[in-house]
GROMACS .gro file of N, CA and C in nm:
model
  321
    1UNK      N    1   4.994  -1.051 -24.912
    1UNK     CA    2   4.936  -1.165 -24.979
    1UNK      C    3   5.030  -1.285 -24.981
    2UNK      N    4   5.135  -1.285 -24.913
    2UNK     CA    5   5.205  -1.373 -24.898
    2UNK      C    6   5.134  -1.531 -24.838
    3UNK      N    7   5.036  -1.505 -24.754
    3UNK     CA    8   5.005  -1.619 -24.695
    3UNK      C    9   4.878  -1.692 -24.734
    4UNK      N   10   4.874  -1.617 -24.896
    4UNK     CA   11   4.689  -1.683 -24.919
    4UNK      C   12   4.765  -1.829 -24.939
    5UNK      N   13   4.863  -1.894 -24.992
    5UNK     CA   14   4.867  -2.026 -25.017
    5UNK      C   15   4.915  -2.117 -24.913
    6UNK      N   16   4.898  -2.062 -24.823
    6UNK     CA   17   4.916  -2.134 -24.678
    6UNK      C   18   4.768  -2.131 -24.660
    7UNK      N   19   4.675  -2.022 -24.656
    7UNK     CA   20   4.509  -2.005 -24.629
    7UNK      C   21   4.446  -2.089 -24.719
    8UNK      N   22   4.451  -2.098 -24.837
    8UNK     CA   23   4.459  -2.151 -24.947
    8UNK      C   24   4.415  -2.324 -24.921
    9UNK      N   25   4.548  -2.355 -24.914
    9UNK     CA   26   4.569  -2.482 -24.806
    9UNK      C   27   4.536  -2.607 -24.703
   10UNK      N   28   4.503  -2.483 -24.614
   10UNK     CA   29   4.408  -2.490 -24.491
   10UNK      C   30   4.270  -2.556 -24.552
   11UNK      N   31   4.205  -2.443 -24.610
   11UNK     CA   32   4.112  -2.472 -24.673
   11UNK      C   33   4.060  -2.598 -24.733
   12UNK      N   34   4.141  -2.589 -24.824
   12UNK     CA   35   4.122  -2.696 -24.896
   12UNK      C   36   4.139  -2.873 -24.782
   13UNK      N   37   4.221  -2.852 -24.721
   13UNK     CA   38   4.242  -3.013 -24.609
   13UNK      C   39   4.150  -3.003 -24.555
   14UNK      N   40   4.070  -2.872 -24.494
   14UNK     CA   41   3.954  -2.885 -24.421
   14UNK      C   42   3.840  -2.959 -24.501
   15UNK      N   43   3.825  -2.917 -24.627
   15UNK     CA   44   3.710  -2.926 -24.697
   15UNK      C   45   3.704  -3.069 -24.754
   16UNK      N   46   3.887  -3.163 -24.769
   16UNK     CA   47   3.894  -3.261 -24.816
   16UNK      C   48   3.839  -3.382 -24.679
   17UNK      N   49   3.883  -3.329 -24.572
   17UNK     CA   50   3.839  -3.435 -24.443
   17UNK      C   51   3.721  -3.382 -24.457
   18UNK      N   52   3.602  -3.292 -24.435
   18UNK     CA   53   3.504  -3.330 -24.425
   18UNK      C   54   3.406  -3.391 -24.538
   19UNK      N   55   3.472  -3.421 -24.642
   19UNK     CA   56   3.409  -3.482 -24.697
   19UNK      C   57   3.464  -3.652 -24.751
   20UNK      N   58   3.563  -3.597 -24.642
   20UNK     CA   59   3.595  -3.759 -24.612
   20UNK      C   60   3.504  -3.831 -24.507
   21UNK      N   61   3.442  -3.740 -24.405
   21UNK     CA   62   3.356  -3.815 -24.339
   21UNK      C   63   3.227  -3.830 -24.399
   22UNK      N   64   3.186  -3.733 -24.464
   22UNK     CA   65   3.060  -3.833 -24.556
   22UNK      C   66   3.071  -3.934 -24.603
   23UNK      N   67   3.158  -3.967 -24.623
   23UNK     CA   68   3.145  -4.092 -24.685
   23UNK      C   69   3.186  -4.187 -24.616
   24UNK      N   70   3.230  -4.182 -24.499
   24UNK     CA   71   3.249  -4.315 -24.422
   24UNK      C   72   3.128  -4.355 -24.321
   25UNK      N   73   3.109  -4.529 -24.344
   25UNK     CA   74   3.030  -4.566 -24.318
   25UNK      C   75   3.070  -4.627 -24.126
   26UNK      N   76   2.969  -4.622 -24.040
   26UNK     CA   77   2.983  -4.662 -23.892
   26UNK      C   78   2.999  -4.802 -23.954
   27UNK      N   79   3.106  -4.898 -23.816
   27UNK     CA   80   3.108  -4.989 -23.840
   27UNK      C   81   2.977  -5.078 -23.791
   28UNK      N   82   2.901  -5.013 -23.684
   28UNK     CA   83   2.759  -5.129 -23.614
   28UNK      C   84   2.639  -5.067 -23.692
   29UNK      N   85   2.669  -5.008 -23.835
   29UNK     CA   86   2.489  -4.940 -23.851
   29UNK      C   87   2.487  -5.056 -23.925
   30UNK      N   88   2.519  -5.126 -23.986
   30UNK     CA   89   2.407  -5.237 -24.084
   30UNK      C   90   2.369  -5.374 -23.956
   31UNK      N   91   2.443  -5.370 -23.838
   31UNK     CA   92   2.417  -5.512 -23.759
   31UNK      C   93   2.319  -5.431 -23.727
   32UNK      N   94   2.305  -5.350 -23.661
   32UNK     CA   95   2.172  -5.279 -23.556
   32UNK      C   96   2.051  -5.263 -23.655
   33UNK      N   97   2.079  -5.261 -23.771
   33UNK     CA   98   1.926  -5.256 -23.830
   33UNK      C   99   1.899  -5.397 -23.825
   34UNK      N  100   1.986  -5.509 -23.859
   34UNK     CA  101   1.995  -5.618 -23.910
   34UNK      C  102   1.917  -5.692 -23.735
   35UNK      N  103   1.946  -5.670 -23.657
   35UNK     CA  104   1.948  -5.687 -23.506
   35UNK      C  105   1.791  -5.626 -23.491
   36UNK      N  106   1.766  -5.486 -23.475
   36UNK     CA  107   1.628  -5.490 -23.478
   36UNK      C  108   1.518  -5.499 -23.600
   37UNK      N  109   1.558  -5.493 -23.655
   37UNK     CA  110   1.465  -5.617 -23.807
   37UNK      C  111   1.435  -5.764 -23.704
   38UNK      N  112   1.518  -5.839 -23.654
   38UNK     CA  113   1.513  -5.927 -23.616
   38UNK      C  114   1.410  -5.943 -23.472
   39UNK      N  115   1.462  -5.828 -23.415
   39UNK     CA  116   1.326  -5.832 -23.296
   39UNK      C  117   1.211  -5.805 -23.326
   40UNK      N  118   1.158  -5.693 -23.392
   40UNK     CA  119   1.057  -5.674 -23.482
   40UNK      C  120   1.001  -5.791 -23.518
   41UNK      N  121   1.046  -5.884 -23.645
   41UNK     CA  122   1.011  -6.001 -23.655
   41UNK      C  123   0.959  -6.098 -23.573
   42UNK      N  124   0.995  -6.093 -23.489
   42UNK     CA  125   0.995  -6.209 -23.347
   42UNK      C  126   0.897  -6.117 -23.234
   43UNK      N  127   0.859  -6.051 -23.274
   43UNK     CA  128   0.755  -5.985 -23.122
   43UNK      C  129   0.636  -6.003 -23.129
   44UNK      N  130   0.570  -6.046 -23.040
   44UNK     CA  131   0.403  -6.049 -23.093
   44UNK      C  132   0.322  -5.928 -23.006
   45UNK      N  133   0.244  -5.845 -23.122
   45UNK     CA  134   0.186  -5.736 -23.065
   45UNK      C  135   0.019  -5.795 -23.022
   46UNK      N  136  -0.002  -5.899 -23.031
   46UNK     CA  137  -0.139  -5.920 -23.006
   46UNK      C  138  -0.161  -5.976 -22.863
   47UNK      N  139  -0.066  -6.018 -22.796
   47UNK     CA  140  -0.073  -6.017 -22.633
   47UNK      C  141  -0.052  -5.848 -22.534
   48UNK      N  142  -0.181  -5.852 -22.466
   48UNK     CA  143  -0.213  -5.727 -22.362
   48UNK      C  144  -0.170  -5.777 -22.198
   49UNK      N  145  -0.106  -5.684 -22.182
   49UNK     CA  146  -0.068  -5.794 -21.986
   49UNK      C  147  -0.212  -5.657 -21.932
   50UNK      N  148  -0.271  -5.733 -21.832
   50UNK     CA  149  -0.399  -5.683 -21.734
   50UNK      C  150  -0.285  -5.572 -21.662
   51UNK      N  151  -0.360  -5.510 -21.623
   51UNK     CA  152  -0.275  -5.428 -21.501
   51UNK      C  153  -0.238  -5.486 -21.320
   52UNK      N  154  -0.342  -5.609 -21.301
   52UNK     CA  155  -0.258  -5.749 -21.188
   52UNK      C  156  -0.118  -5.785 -21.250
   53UNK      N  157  -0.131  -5.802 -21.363
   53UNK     CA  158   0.024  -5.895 -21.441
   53UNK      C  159   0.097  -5.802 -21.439
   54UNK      N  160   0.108  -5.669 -21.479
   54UNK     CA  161   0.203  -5.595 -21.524
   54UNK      C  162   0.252  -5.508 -21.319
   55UNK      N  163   0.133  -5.514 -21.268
   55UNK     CA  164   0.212  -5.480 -21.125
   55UNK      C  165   0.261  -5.626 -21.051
   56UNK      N  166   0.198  -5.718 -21.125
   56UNK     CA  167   0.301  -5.833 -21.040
   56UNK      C  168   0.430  -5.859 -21.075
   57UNK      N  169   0.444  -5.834 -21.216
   57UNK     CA  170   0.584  -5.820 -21.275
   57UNK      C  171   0.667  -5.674 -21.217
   58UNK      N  172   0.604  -5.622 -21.211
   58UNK     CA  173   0.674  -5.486 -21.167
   58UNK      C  174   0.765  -5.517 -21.000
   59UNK      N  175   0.632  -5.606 -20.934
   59UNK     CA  176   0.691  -5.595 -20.789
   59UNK      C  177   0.807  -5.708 -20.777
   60UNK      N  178   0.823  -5.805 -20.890
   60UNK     CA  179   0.885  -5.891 -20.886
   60UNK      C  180   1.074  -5.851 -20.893
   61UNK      N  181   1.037  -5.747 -20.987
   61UNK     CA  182   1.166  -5.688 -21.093
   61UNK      C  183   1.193  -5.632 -20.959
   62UNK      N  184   1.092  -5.533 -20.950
   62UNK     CA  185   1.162  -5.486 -20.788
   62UNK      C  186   1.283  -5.557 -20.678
   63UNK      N  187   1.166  -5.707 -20.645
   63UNK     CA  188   1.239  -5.743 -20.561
   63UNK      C  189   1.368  -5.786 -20.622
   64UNK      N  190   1.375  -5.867 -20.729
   64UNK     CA  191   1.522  -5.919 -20.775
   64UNK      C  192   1.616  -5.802 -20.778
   65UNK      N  193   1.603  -5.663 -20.827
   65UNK     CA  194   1.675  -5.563 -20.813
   65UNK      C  195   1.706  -5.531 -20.679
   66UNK      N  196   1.619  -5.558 -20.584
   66UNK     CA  197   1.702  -5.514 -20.456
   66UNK      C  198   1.759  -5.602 -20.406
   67UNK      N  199   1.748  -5.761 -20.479
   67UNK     CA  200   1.835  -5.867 -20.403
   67UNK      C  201   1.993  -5.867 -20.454
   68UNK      N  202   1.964  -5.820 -20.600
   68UNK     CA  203   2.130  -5.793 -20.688
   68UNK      C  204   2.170  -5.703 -20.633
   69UNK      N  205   2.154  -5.566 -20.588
   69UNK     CA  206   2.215  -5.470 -20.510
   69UNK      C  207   2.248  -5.546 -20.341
   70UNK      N  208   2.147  -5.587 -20.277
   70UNK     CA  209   2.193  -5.618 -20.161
   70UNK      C  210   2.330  -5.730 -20.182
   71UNK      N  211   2.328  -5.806 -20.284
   71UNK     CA  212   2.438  -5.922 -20.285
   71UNK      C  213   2.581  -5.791 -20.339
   72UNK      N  214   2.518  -5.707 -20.441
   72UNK     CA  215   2.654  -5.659 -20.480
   72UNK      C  216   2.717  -5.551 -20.362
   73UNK      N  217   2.641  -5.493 -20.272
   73UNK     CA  218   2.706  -5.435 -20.157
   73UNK      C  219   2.780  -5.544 -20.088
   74UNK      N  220   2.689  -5.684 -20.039
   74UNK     CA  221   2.808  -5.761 -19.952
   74UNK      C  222   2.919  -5.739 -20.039
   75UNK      N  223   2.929  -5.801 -20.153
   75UNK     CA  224   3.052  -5.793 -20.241
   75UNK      C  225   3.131  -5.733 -20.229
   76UNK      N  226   3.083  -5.584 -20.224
   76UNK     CA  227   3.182  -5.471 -20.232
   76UNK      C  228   3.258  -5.446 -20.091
   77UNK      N  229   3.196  -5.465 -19.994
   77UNK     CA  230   3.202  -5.460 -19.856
   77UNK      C  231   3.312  -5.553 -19.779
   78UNK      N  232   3.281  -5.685 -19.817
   78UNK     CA  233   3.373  -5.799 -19.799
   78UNK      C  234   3.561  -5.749 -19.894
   79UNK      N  235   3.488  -5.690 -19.959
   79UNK     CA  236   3.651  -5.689 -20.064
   79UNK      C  237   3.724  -5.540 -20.006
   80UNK      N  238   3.637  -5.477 -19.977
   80UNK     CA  239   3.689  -5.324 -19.934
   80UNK      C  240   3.760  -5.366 -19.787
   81UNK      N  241   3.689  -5.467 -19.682
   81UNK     CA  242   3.767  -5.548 -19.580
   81UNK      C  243   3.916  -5.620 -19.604
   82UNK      N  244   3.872  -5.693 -19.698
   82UNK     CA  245   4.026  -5.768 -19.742
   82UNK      C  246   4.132  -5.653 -19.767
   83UNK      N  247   4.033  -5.577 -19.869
   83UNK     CA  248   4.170  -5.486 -19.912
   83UNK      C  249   4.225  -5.386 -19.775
   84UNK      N  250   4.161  -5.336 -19.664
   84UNK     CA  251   4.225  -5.259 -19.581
   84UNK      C  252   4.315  -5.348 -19.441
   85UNK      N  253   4.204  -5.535 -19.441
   85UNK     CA  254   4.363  -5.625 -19.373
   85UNK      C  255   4.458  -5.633 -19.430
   86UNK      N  256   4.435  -5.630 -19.600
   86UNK     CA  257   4.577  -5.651 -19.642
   86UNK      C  258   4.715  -5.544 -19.651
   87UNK      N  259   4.650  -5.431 -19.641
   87UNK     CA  260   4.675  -5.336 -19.618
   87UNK      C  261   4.774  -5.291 -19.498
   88UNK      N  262   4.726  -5.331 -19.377
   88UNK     CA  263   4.741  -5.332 -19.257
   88UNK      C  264   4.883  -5.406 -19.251
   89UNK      N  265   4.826  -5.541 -19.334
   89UNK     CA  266   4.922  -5.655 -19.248
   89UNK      C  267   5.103  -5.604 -19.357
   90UNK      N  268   5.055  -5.522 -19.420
   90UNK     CA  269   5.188  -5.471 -19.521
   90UNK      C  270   5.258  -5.389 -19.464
   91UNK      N  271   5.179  -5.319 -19.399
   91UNK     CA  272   5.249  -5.201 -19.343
   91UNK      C  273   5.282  -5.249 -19.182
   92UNK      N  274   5.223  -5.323 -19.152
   92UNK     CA  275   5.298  -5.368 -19.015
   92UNK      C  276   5.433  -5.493 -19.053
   93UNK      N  277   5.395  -5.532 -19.185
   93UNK     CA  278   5.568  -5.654 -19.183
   93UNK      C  279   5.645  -5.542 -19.216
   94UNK      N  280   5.616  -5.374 -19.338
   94UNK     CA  281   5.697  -5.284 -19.384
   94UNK      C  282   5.777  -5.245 -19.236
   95UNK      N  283   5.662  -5.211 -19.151
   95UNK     CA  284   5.759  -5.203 -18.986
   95UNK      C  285   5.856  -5.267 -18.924
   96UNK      N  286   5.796  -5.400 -18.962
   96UNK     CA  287   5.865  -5.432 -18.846
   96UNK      C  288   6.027  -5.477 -18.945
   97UNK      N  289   6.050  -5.538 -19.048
   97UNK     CA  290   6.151  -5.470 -19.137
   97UNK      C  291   6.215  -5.367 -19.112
   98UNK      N  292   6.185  -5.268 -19.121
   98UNK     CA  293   6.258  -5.148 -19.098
   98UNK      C  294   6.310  -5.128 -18.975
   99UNK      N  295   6.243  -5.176 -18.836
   99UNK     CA  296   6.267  -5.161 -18.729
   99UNK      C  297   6.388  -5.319 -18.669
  100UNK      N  298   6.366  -5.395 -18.787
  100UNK     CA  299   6.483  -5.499 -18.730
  100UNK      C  300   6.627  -5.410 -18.808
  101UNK      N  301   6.593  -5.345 -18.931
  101UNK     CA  302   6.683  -5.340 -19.005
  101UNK      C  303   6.763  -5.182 -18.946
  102UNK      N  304   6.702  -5.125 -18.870
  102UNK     CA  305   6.716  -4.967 -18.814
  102UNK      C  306   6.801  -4.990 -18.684
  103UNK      N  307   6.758  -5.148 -18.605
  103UNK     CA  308   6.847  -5.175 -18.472
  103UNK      C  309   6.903  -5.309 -18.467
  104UNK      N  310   6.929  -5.377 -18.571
  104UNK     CA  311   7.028  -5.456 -18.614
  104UNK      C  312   6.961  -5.571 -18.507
  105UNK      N  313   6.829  -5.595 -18.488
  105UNK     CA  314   6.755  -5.703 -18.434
  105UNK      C  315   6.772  -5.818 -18.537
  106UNK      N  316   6.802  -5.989 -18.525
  106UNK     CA  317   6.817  -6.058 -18.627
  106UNK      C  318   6.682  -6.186 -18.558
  107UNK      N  319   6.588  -6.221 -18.675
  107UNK     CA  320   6.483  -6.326 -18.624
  107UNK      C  321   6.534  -6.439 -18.615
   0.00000   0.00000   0.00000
């Protein structure tokens, strides 16, 4: 029985943190109610889109989504280029460095 007040202990810190987290409050729960209270407010449920409107919107979203992907591949594409000339052109001055500095060549 030496170690009930070490068990003892335990116990008790366990039981004091979790009821330390009851009682702490998130810091974003009062904006997010406060935030959708606010959309709520502001929405109007008495407009119906036809099913023409809602597939013309659909095909629209479409296209802009495949124009943001097609622009963000050039993006990625163009920069993945830079990064492997720059690449290149490092390791060929790292050469040629080493190779003036290996046979005592002077520019």
């Amino acid at each position: 029985m030496s170690s009930a007040g070490h068990v003892f202990a335990m116990i008790q810190s366990l039981r004091n943190n979790r009821n330390l987290l009851k009682k702490r409050d998130k810091f974003f729960s009062g904006f997010n109610k406060r935030v959708a209270k606010g959309y709520r407010q502001h929405t109007r449920h008495d407009k119906k889109m036809s099913k023409e409107e809602l597939q013309t919107l659909r095909l629209k979203l479409i296209k802009e989504n495949k124009r943001l992907l097609f622009k963000k591949v050039i993006v990625l594409s163009i920069s993945i280029a830079f990064i492997i000339v720059f690449i290149i052109w490092i390791n060929k001055a790292l050469d040629l460095e080493l190779i003036n500095n290996r046979y005592g060549f002077q520019e």
